[in-house]
Tab-separated table of C-alpha atoms in Angstrom:
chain	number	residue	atom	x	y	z
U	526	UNK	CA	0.000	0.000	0.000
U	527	UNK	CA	2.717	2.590	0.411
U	528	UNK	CA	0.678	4.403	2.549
U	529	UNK	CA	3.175	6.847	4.396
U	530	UNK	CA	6.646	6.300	2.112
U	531	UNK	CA	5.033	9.373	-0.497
U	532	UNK	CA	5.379	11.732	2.295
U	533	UNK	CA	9.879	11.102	2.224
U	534	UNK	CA	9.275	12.813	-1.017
U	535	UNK	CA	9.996	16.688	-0.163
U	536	UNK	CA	7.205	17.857	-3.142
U	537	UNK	CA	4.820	16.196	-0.785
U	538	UNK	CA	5.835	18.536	2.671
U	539	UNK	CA	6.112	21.439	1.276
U	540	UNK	CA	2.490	22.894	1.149
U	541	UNK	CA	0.492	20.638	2.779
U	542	UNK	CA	3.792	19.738	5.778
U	543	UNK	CA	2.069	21.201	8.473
U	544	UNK	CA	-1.377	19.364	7.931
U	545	UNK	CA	0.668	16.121	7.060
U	546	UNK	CA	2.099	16.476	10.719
U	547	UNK	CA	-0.781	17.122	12.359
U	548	UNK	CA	-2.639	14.480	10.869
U	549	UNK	CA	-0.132	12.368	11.436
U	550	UNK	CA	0.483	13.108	15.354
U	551	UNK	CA	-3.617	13.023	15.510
U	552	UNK	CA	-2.686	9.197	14.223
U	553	UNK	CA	0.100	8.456	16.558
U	554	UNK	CA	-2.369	9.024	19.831
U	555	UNK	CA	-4.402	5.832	19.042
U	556	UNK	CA	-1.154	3.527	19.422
U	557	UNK	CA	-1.312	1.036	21.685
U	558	UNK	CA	0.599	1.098	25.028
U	559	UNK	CA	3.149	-1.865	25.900
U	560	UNK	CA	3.189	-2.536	29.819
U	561	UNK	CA	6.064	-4.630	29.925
U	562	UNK	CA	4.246	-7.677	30.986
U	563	UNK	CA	4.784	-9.843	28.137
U	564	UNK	CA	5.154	-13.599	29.552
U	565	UNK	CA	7.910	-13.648	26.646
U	566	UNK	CA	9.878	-10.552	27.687
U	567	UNK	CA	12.852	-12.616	27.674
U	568	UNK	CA	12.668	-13.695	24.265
U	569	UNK	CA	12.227	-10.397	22.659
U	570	UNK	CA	15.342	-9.187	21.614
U	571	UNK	CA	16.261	-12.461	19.959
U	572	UNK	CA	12.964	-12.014	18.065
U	573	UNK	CA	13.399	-8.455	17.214
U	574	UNK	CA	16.534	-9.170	15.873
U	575	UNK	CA	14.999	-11.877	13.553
U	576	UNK	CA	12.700	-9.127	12.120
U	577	UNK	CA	15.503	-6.910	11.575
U	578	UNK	CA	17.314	-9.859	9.768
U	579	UNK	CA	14.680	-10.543	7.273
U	580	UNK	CA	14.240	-7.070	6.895
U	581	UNK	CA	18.035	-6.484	5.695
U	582	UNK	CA	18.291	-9.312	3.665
U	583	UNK	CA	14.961	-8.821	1.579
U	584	UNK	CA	15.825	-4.616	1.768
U	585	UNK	CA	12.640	-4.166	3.399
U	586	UNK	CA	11.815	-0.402	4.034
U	587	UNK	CA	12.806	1.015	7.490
U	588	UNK	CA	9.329	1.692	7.960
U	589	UNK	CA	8.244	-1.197	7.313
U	590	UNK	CA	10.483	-2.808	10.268
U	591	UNK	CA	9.218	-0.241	12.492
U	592	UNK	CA	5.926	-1.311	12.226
U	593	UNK	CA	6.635	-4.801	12.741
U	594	UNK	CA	8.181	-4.433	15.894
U	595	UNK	CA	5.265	-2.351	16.951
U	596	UNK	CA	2.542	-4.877	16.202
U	597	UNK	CA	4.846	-7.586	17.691
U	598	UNK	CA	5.541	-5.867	21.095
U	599	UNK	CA	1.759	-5.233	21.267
U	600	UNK	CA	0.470	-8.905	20.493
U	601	UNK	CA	3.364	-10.179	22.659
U	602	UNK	CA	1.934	-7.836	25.271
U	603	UNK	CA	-1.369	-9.416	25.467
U	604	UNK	CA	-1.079	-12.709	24.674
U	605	UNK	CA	0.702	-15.782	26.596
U	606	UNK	CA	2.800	-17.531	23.246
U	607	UNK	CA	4.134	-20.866	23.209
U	608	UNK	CA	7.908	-20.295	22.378
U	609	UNK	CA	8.062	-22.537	19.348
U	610	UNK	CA	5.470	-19.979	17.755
U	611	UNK	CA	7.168	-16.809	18.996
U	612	UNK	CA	9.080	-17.025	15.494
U	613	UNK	CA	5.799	-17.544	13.474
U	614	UNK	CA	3.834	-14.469	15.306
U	615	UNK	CA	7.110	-12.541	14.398
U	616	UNK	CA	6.938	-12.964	10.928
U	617	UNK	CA	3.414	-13.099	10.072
U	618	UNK	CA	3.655	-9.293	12.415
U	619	UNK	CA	6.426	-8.176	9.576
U	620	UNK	CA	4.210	-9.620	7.121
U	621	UNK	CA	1.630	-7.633	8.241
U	622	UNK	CA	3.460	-4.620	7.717
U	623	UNK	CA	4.693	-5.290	4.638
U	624	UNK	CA	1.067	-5.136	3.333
U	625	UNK	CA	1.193	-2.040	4.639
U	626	UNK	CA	4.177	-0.029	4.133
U	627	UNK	CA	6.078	-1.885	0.609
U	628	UNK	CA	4.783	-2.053	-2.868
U	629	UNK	CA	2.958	-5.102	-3.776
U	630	UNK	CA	5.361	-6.398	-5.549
U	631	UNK	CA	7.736	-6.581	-2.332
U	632	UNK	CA	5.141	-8.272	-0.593
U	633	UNK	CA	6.615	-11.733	0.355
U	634	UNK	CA	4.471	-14.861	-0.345
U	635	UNK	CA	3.476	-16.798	2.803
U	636	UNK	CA	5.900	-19.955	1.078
U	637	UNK	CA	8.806	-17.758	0.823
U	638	UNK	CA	8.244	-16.200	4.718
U	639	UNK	CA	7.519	-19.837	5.910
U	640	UNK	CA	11.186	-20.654	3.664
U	641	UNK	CA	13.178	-18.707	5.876
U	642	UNK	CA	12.201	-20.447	8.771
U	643	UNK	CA	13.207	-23.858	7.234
U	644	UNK	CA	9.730	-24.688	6.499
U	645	UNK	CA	8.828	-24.842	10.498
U	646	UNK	CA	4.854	-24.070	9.793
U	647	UNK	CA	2.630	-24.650	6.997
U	648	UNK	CA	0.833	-21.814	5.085
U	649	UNK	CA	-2.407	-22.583	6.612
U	650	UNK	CA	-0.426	-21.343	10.255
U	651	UNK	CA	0.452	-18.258	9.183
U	652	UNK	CA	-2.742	-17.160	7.197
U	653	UNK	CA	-4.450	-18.071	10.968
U	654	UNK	CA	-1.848	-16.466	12.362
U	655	UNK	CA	-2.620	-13.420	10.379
U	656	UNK	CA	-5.712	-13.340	11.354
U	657	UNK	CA	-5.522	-13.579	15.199
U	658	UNK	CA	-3.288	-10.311	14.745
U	659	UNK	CA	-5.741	-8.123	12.571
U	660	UNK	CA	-8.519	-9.227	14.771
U	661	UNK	CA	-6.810	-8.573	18.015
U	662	UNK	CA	-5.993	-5.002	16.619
U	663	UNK	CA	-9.442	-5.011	14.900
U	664	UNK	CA	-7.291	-4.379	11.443
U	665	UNK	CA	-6.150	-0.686	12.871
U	666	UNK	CA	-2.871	-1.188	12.139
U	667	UNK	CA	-2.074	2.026	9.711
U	668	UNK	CA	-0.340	3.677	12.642
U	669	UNK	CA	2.212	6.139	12.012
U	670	UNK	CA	5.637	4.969	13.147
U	671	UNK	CA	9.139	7.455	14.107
U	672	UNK	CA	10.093	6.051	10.762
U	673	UNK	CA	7.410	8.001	8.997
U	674	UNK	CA	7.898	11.392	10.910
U	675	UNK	CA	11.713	10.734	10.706
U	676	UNK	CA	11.399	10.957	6.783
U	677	UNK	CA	9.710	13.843	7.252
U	678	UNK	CA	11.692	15.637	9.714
U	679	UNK	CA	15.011	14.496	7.988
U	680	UNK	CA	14.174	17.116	4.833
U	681	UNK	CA	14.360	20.038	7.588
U	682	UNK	CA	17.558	18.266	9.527
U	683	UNK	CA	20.288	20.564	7.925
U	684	UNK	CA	19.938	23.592	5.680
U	685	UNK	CA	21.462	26.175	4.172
U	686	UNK	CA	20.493	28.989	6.773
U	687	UNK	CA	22.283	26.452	9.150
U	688	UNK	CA	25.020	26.203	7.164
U	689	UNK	CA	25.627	29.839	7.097
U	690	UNK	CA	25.283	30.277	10.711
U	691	UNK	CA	28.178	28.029	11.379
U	692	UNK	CA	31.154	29.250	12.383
U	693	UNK	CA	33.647	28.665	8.828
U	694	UNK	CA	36.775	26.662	9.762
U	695	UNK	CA	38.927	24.369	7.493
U	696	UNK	CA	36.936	21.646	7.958
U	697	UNK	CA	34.069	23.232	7.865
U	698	UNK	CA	34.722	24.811	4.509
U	699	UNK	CA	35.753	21.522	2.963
U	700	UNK	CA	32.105	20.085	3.636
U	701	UNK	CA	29.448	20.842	1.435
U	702	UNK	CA	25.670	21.213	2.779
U	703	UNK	CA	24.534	18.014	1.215
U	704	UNK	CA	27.245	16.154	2.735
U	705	UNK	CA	26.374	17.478	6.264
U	706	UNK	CA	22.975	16.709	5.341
U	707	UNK	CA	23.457	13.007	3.946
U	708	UNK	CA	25.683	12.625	7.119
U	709	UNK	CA	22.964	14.078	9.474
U	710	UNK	CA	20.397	11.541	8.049
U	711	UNK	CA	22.727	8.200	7.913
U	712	UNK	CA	23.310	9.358	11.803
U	713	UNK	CA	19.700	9.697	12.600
U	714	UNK	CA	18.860	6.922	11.012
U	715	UNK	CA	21.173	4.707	12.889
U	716	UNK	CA	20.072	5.390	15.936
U	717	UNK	CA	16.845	5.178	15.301
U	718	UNK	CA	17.627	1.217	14.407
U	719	UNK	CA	19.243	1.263	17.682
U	720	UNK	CA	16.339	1.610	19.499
U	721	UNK	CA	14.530	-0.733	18.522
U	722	UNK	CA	16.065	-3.030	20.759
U	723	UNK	CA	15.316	-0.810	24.044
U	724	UNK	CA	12.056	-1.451	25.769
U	725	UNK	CA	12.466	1.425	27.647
U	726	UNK	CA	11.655	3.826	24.163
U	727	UNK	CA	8.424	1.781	23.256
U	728	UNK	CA	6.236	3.874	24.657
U	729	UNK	CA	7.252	7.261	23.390
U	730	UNK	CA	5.289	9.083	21.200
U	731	UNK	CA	7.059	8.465	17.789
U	732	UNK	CA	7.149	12.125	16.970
U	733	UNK	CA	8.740	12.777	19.603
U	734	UNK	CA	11.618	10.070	19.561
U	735	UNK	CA	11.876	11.000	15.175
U	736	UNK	CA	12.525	14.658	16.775
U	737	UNK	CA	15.077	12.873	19.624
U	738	UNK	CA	16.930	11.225	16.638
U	739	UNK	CA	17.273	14.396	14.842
U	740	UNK	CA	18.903	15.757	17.760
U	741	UNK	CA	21.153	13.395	18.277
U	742	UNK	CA	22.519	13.320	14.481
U	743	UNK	CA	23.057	17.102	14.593
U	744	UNK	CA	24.770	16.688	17.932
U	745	UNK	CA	27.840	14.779	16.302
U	746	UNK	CA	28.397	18.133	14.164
U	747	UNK	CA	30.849	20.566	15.132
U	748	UNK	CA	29.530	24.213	15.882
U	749	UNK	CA	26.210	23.175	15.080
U	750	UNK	CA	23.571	23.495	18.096
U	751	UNK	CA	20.933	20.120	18.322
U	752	UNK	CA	18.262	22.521	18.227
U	753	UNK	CA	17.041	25.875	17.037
U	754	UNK	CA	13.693	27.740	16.257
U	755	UNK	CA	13.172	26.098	12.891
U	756	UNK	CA	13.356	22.624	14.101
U	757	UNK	CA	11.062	23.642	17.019
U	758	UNK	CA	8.618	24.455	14.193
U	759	UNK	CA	8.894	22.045	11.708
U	760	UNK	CA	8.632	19.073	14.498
U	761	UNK	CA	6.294	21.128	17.157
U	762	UNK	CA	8.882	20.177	20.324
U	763	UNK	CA	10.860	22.034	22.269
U	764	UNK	CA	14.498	21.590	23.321
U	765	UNK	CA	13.509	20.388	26.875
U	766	UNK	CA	11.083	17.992	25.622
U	767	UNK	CA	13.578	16.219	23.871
U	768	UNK	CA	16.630	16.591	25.736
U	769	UNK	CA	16.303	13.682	27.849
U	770	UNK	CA	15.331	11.038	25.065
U	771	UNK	CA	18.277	12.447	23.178
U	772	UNK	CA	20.840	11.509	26.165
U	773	UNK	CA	19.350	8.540	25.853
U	774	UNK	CA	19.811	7.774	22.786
U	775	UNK	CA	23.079	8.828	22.473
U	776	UNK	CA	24.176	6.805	25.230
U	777	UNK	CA	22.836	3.673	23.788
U	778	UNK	CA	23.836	3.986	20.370
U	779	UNK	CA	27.292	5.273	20.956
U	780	UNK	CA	28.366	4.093	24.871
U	781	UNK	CA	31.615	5.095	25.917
U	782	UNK	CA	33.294	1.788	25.115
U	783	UNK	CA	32.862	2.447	21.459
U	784	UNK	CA	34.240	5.622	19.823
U	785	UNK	CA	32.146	7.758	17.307
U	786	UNK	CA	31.114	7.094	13.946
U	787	UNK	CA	33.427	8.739	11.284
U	788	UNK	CA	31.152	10.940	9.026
U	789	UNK	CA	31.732	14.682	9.766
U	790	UNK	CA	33.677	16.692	11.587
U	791	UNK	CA	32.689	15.960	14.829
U	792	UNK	CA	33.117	17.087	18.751
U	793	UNK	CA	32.809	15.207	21.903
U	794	UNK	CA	30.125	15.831	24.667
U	795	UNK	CA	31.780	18.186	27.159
U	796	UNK	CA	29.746	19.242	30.478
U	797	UNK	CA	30.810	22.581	29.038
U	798	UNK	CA	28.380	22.735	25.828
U	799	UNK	CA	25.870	24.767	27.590
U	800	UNK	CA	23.076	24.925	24.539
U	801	UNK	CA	24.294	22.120	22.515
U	802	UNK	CA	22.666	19.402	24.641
U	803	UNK	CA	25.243	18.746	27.445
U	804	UNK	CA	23.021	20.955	30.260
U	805	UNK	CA	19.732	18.777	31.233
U	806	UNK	CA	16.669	20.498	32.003
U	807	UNK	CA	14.601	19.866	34.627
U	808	UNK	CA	11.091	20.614	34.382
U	809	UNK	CA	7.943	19.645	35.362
U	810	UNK	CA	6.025	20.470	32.424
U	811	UNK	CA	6.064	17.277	29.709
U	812	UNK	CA	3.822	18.674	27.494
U	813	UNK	CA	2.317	15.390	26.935
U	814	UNK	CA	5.618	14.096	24.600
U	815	UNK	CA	4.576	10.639	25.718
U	816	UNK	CA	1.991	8.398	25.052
U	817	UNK	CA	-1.806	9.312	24.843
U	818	UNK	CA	-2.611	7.255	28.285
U	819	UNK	CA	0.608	8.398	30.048
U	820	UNK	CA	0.541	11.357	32.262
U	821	UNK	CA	4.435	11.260	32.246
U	822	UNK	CA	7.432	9.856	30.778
U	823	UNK	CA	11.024	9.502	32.903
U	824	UNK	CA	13.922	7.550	30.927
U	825	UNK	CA	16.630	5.421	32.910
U	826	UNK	CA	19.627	4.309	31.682
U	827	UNK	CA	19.672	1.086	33.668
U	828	UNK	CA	18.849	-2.326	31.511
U	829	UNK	CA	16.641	-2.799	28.807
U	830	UNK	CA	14.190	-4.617	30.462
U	831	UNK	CA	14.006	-1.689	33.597
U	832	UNK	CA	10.109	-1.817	33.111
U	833	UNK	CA	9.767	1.343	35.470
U	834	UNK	CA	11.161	3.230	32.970
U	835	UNK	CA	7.850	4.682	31.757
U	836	UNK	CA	5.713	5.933	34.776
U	837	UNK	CA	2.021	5.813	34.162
U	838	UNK	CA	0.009	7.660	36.580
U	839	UNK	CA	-0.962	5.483	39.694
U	840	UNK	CA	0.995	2.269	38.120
U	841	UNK	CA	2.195	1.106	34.972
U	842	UNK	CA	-0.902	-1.119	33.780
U	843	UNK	CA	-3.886	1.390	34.880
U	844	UNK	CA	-5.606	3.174	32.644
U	845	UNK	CA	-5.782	7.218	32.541
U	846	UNK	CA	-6.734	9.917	30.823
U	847	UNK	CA	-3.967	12.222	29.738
U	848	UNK	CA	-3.181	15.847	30.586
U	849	UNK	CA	-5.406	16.808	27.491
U	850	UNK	CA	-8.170	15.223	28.317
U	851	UNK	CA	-7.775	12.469	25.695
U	852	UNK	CA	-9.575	9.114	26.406
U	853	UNK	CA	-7.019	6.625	27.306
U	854	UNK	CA	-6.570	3.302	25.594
U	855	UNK	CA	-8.347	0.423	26.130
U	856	UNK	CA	-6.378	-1.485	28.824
U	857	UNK	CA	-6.511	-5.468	27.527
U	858	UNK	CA	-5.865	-8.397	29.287
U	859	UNK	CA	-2.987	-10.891	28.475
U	860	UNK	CA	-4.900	-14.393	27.400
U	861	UNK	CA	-3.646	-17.396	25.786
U	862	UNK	CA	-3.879	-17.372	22.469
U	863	UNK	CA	-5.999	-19.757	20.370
U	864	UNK	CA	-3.509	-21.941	19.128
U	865	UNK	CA	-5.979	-24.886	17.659
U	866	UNK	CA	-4.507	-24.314	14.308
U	867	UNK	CA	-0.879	-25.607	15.999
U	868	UNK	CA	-0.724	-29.218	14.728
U	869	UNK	CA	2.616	-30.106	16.568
């Protein structure tokens, strides 16, 4: 279906950018919420990583992966899953999104999904599989992703005007705005990929961790501030709202056992970048950057399974309305899964 990929183009966010956005962010508030009580917590990095596999070797789209994981940390949410399915749920939730976010012709065929698993199931699993998941979701799964406001955001990432602001050095001078641009967006998008594999991010508001990403890709450009009034603009968010996600980020994608990635000319955090994202606000004012059914957000930097990461309200599985007044989501309970179709 293609549904969001048109909107990468830049002739599409142009005119209509700001009503794109909105309509988009209007889309992003019916998301699900993932309370970190899957009975398969343990296994979902292994079968995140399998997604990500499949997606790299048949050159899925990015958004295409990020939808996956979505509908997979959902139905793993809710549903108790015998472990010798977990890989079948996985990729009958990527092909899921495929239908969704590649051209039909880049839709796989059940045989050649069911081929990469050496032929574990039979097609009859996964078209039952398929099933379970669009009811379960009751076939609302055109949710917009931080891959789809990424692409969007990315065309506003580095410009001209912030080119010319930049104090000129050598180095500088030797780097074209496309190339700062390109390097911005590889940068972004890597971290992005990154975290995928953090529980901890799942239930940020896409938007807002596209905007994060952004952040952190300027970040690794010398004399070039994270933020400015442009980007606030163009992505609706605030410095503070995103600082915090940003550190985050930028911690897990980059620790301080590896070094930095290569691209542009680049500068280190210092405690001493006062504006540039080394100073931490503290407010109490979250503007709602999380969730529709969270009333706020605070990120650790412990493990990625630190399921008190993500503070709702009273507790972490009750339901309540947001700051706005939104309705929450429907809070569901975890049940076992029909599995009659399983002929093992």
């Amino acid at each position: 279906m293609d549904r969001w990929n048109i909107f990468s183009n830049g002739v599409y966010c142009n005119e209509y950018e700001r009503d794109i956005l909105e309509t988009l962010k209007e889309c992003e508030e019916y998301r699900m919420t993932v309370h970190f009580v899957s009975p398969q917590l343990n296994h979902r990095t292994a079968t995140v990583r399998l997604i990500e596999k499949v997606c790299e070797q048949q050159f899925y789209r990015r958004a295409t992966l990020h939808l996956a994981v979505y509908l997979l940390d959902v139905f793993m949410c809710n549903h108790t899953i015998p472990e010798r399915r977990l890989s079948l749920v996985a990729l009958t939730c990527l092909y899921v999104a495929c239908k969704i976010e590649e051209n039909d012709p880049n839709v796989p065929s059940l045989i050649k999904l069911n081929g990469l698993l050496a032929n574990a199931y039979t097609t009859a699993d996964f078209i039952a599989m398929e099933v379970t998941i669009l009811t379960f979701f009751d076939w609302h799964i055109t949710i917009p992703t931080a891959s789809t406001f990424l692409d969007i955001f990315s065309l506003n990432s580095f410009t001209q005007e912030d080119y010319n602001d930049m104090p000129k050095d050598l180095e500088t001078e030797q780097t074209s705005v496309q190339q700062f641009e390109r390097a911005i967006r590889e940068t972004s998008d890597m971290i992005l990929k990154h975290s995928l594999q953090h529980l901890k991010l799942c239930n940020v508001k896409p938007s807002l961790l596209a905007a994060s990403c952004v952040a952190a890709g300027r970040f690794y450009v010398k004399n070039l501030p994270v933020w400015n009034d442009r980007l606030v603009s163009v992505t609706g968010y605030k410095y503070y709202q995103i600082n915090a996600i940003c550190q985050l980020l930028l911690f897990e994608a980059f620790p301080p056992s590896t070094s930095f990635p290569v691209l542009i000319p680049t500068r280190l955090p210092s405690n001493s970048d006062a504006g540039y994202l080394s100073e931490w606000f503290e407010t109490d004012d979250d503007d709602n950057v999380c969730s529709s059914d969270q009333s706020s957000t605070t990120i650790s930097e412990d493990s990625d399974n630190d399921t008190s990461s993500c503070v709702y309200g009273d507790s972490s599985t009750t339901d309540s309305a947001n700051d706005t007044g939104e309705p929450s989501a429907k809070k569901r309970k975890i049940v076992t899964a029909d599995w009659s179709f399983d002929r093992e």
